[in-house]
Tab-separated table of C-alpha atoms and ligand atoms in Angstrom:
chain	number	residue	atom	x	y	z
H	338	UNK	CA	2.018	-37.471	-15.387
H	339	UNK	CA	-0.330	-35.908	-13.358
H	340	UNK	CA	-0.048	-36.961	-9.897
H	341	UNK	CA	-3.432	-35.404	-8.647
H	342	UNK	CA	-6.898	-34.696	-10.092
H	343	UNK	CA	-7.630	-31.885	-12.325
H	344	UNK	CA	-9.709	-29.981	-10.092
H	345	UNK	CA	-6.714	-29.981	-7.388
H	346	UNK	CA	-4.397	-29.370	-9.819
H	347	UNK	CA	-5.906	-25.988	-10.867
H	348	UNK	CA	-6.283	-25.200	-7.432
H	349	UNK	CA	-2.631	-25.869	-6.746
H	350	UNK	CA	-1.916	-23.436	-10.092
H	351	UNK	CA	-4.196	-20.862	-8.903
H	352	UNK	CA	-2.578	-20.424	-5.212
H	353	UNK	CA	0.907	-21.285	-6.497
H	354	UNK	CA	0.119	-17.627	-8.604
H	355	UNK	CA	-0.035	-15.476	-5.446
H	356	UNK	CA	3.244	-13.577	-4.418
H	357	UNK	CA	4.997	-15.793	-2.021
H	358	UNK	CA	3.069	-19.111	-2.296
H	359	UNK	CA	5.588	-21.658	-3.931
H	360	UNK	CA	4.548	-24.844	-5.111
H	361	UNK	CA	5.165	-26.614	-1.882
H	362	UNK	CA	3.046	-24.114	0.233
H	363	UNK	CA	0.324	-24.083	-2.940
H	364	UNK	CA	0.171	-27.799	-2.336
H	365	UNK	CA	-0.008	-27.854	1.422
H	366	UNK	CA	-2.812	-24.700	1.071
H	367	UNK	CA	-5.176	-27.153	-1.672
H	368	UNK	CA	-5.068	-29.679	0.411
H	369	UNK	CA	-5.961	-28.086	3.626
H	370	UNK	CA	-8.476	-26.311	1.828
H	371	UNK	CA	-9.910	-29.576	0.791
H	372	UNK	CA	-9.973	-30.911	3.869
H	373	UNK	CA	-12.265	-27.751	5.345
H	374	UNK	CA	-15.843	-28.280	6.318
H	375	UNK	CA	-18.002	-26.897	3.109
H	376	UNK	CA	-19.347	-23.868	5.172
H	377	UNK	CA	-15.927	-22.516	5.743
H	378	UNK	CA	-14.698	-22.976	1.841
H	379	UNK	CA	-17.773	-21.253	1.209
H	380	UNK	CA	-16.834	-18.190	3.347
H	381	UNK	CA	-13.067	-18.182	2.235
H	382	UNK	CA	-14.590	-18.083	-1.362
H	383	UNK	CA	-17.355	-15.490	-0.510
H	384	UNK	CA	-14.689	-13.264	1.381
H	385	UNK	CA	-12.749	-12.877	-1.982
H	386	UNK	CA	-15.122	-12.225	-4.314
H	387	UNK	CA	-16.792	-9.710	-2.222
H	388	UNK	CA	-13.050	-8.198	-1.677
H	389	UNK	CA	-13.262	-7.762	-5.198
H	390	UNK	CA	-16.438	-7.002	-6.056
H	391	UNK	CA	-16.976	-4.191	-2.905
H	392	UNK	CA	-13.090	-2.872	-2.687
H	393	UNK	CA	-12.223	0.299	-4.327
H	394	UNK	CA	-9.800	3.546	-4.413
H	395	UNK	CA	-10.511	6.047	-2.188
H	396	UNK	CA	-11.496	9.150	-4.237
H	397	UNK	CA	-9.063	11.655	-2.581
H	398	UNK	CA	-6.100	9.345	-1.313
H	399	UNK	CA	-6.207	6.319	-3.524
H	400	UNK	CA	-5.968	3.816	-0.679
H	401	UNK	CA	-8.388	0.837	-0.634
H	402	UNK	CA	-11.261	0.979	0.750
H	403	UNK	CA	-14.742	-0.154	0.741
H	404	UNK	CA	-16.474	3.662	0.660
H	405	UNK	CA	-16.495	6.549	-1.511
H	406	UNK	CA	-13.967	8.176	0.709
H	407	UNK	CA	-11.934	6.371	3.284
H	408	UNK	CA	-12.308	6.776	7.127
H	409	UNK	CA	-9.177	8.806	6.628
H	410	UNK	CA	-9.974	11.473	4.462
H	411	UNK	CA	-13.400	11.522	5.678
H	412	UNK	CA	-12.678	12.670	9.210
H	413	UNK	CA	-12.528	16.252	9.582
H	414	UNK	CA	-10.427	15.920	12.643
H	415	UNK	CA	-7.410	14.749	10.599
H	416	UNK	CA	-5.023	17.645	9.050
H	417	UNK	CA	-5.925	17.580	5.472
H	418	UNK	CA	-2.953	20.042	4.562
H	419	UNK	CA	-0.329	17.500	5.875
H	420	UNK	CA	-0.101	14.486	2.904
H	421	UNK	CA	2.265	11.712	3.786
H	422	UNK	CA	3.030	9.613	0.440
H	423	UNK	CA	3.066	5.924	0.809
H	424	UNK	CA	3.471	3.456	-1.687
H	425	UNK	CA	0.529	0.936	-0.529
H	426	UNK	CA	-2.216	0.541	1.252
H	427	UNK	CA	-0.205	-1.770	3.480
H	428	UNK	CA	2.269	0.857	4.326
H	429	UNK	CA	-0.770	3.215	5.312
H	430	UNK	CA	-1.815	0.870	7.714
H	431	UNK	CA	1.650	0.392	9.428
H	432	UNK	CA	1.180	4.491	9.955
H	433	UNK	CA	-1.996	4.263	11.269
H	434	UNK	CA	-1.536	1.478	13.521
H	435	UNK	CA	1.363	3.541	15.562
H	436	UNK	CA	-1.873	6.379	16.315
H	437	UNK	CA	0.169	9.096	16.043
H	438	UNK	CA	-0.068	10.879	12.438
H	439	UNK	CA	-2.512	13.459	12.238
H	440	UNK	CA	-2.509	14.243	8.538
H	441	UNK	CA	-3.637	12.043	5.295
H	442	UNK	CA	-2.240	10.163	3.036
H	443	UNK	CA	-1.374	9.282	-0.552
H	444	UNK	CA	-1.289	6.046	-1.793
H	445	UNK	CA	0.914	5.553	-5.124
H	446	UNK	CA	0.501	1.872	-5.781
H	447	UNK	CA	3.697	1.105	-6.573
H	448	UNK	CA	7.250	3.079	-6.839
H	449	UNK	CA	9.143	4.230	-9.955
H	450	UNK	CA	11.539	1.360	-11.265
H	451	UNK	CA	13.455	1.676	-14.744
H	452	UNK	CA	14.394	-1.413	-14.406
H	453	UNK	CA	10.792	-3.260	-14.059
H	454	UNK	CA	9.478	-0.482	-16.687
H	455	UNK	CA	7.482	1.428	-14.245
H	456	UNK	CA	7.461	4.995	-15.002
H	457	UNK	CA	5.441	8.266	-13.272
H	458	UNK	CA	2.598	7.233	-15.419
H	459	UNK	CA	1.897	3.814	-13.990
H	460	UNK	CA	1.880	5.201	-10.369
H	461	UNK	CA	-1.085	7.443	-8.715
H	462	UNK	CA	1.321	10.835	-9.269
H	463	UNK	CA	-0.761	12.920	-11.658
H	464	UNK	CA	-3.473	12.491	-8.977
H	465	UNK	CA	-1.072	13.638	-6.072
H	466	UNK	CA	-0.433	16.660	-7.971
H	467	UNK	CA	-3.982	16.994	-8.607
H	468	UNK	CA	-4.469	17.190	-4.808
H	469	UNK	CA	-1.534	19.542	-4.415
H	470	UNK	CA	-3.523	22.425	-5.863
H	471	UNK	CA	-5.725	22.329	-2.851
H	472	UNK	CA	-4.646	23.526	0.680
H	473	UNK	CA	-1.817	21.747	1.244
H	474	UNK	CA	1.589	22.707	3.556
H	475	UNK	CA	3.833	19.629	3.567
H	476	UNK	CA	3.741	16.485	1.774
H	477	UNK	CA	5.813	14.043	3.707
H	478	UNK	CA	7.447	11.404	1.341
H	479	UNK	CA	7.159	7.972	3.136
H	480	UNK	CA	7.977	5.503	0.189
H	481	UNK	CA	10.308	2.602	1.242
H	482	UNK	CA	13.988	3.065	1.528
H	483	UNK	CA	14.673	0.326	-1.446
H	484	UNK	CA	16.310	1.895	-5.185
H	485	UNK	CA	12.588	2.065	-6.323
H	486	UNK	CA	11.416	4.140	-3.139
H	487	UNK	CA	14.334	6.507	-3.296
H	488	UNK	CA	14.143	7.196	-7.314
H	489	UNK	CA	10.388	7.681	-6.597
H	490	UNK	CA	10.930	10.070	-3.560
H	491	UNK	CA	13.595	12.262	-5.410
H	492	UNK	CA	11.134	12.207	-8.467
H	493	UNK	CA	8.305	13.492	-6.479
H	494	UNK	CA	10.690	15.949	-4.543
H	495	UNK	CA	11.808	17.770	-7.895
H	496	UNK	CA	8.193	17.632	-8.852
H	497	UNK	CA	6.504	19.475	-5.867
H	498	UNK	CA	9.610	21.901	-5.376
H	499	UNK	CA	8.103	24.543	-7.654
H	500	UNK	CA	4.997	24.585	-6.261
H	501	UNK	CA	7.138	25.876	-2.919
H	502	UNK	CA	4.678	23.572	-0.987
H	503	UNK	CA	7.208	21.990	1.887
H	504	UNK	CA	8.463	18.748	0.871
H	505	UNK	CA	10.142	16.113	3.471
H	506	UNK	CA	11.168	12.717	3.654
H	507	UNK	CA	10.643	10.384	6.476
H	508	UNK	CA	14.166	9.423	8.488
H	509	UNK	CA	16.695	6.939	7.398
H	510	UNK	CA	17.085	4.673	10.216
H	511	UNK	CA	14.333	2.361	8.181
H	512	UNK	CA	16.731	-0.530	7.226
H	513	UNK	CA	17.706	-0.102	3.611
H	514	UNK	CA	15.362	-2.344	1.191
H	515	UNK	CA	13.247	-2.412	4.066
H	516	UNK	CA	9.331	-3.061	3.529
H	517	UNK	CA	7.761	-0.071	5.797
H	518	UNK	CA	4.964	-2.749	7.126
H	519	UNK	CA	7.673	-4.914	8.735
H	520	UNK	CA	9.343	-2.210	10.612
H	521	UNK	CA	8.405	-1.909	14.487
H	522	UNK	CA	6.107	0.837	15.476
H	523	UNK	CA	9.112	2.776	17.360
H	524	UNK	CA	11.305	2.967	14.311
H	525	UNK	CA	8.540	3.770	12.306
H	526	UNK	CA	7.649	7.114	14.843
H	527	UNK	CA	11.177	8.045	15.083
H	528	UNK	CA	11.441	8.126	11.172
H	529	UNK	CA	8.387	10.225	10.808
H	530	UNK	CA	9.178	12.815	13.416
H	531	UNK	CA	12.832	12.830	12.227
H	532	UNK	CA	12.077	13.843	8.675
H	533	UNK	CA	14.122	16.177	6.976
H	534	UNK	CA	13.696	18.694	4.477
H	535	UNK	CA	14.485	17.271	0.589
P	1416	LIG	ZN1	-8.715	8.521	1.566
């Protein structure tokens, strides 16, 4: 038996499909949205639609951005020969927040996971290798310290080594299985400064 109207159920279903939102939270959010003033609901739905419509990959580093080149890649003051490889745009944001990294990034959009059937071709790895044909002196691998992150780091390192470009890995101290975005800035900076050769 349906407890709610079809429209409410539909909203709950859509919200429950989002990561980290269980059925209870989806119900709470759905009723919250329904009780919001109409103008706010319109702003929320427009923000979702606009983000989807206008956000794209940066031509260089593949982070999510509104412009052809993201602000980091477009900045001539940054060291474009130093590339930090991260799993996603949230990790990039975490490093940008500490404001100490002078280089540029490469966003993989995932990590290699044989268990989930995610292979090297499912992440932006070819795109990274293509960038390395330019003037690059060091690649810092800052994937998460999860099994997938470590697997990806090893794979990338093996791929880059023959090119003679320096490959480093951010220092551990980043807790195992830890998502970069949840780690405090001091730990993040220490991990970057204490990076080791691969
Ligand atoms: Zn970029």
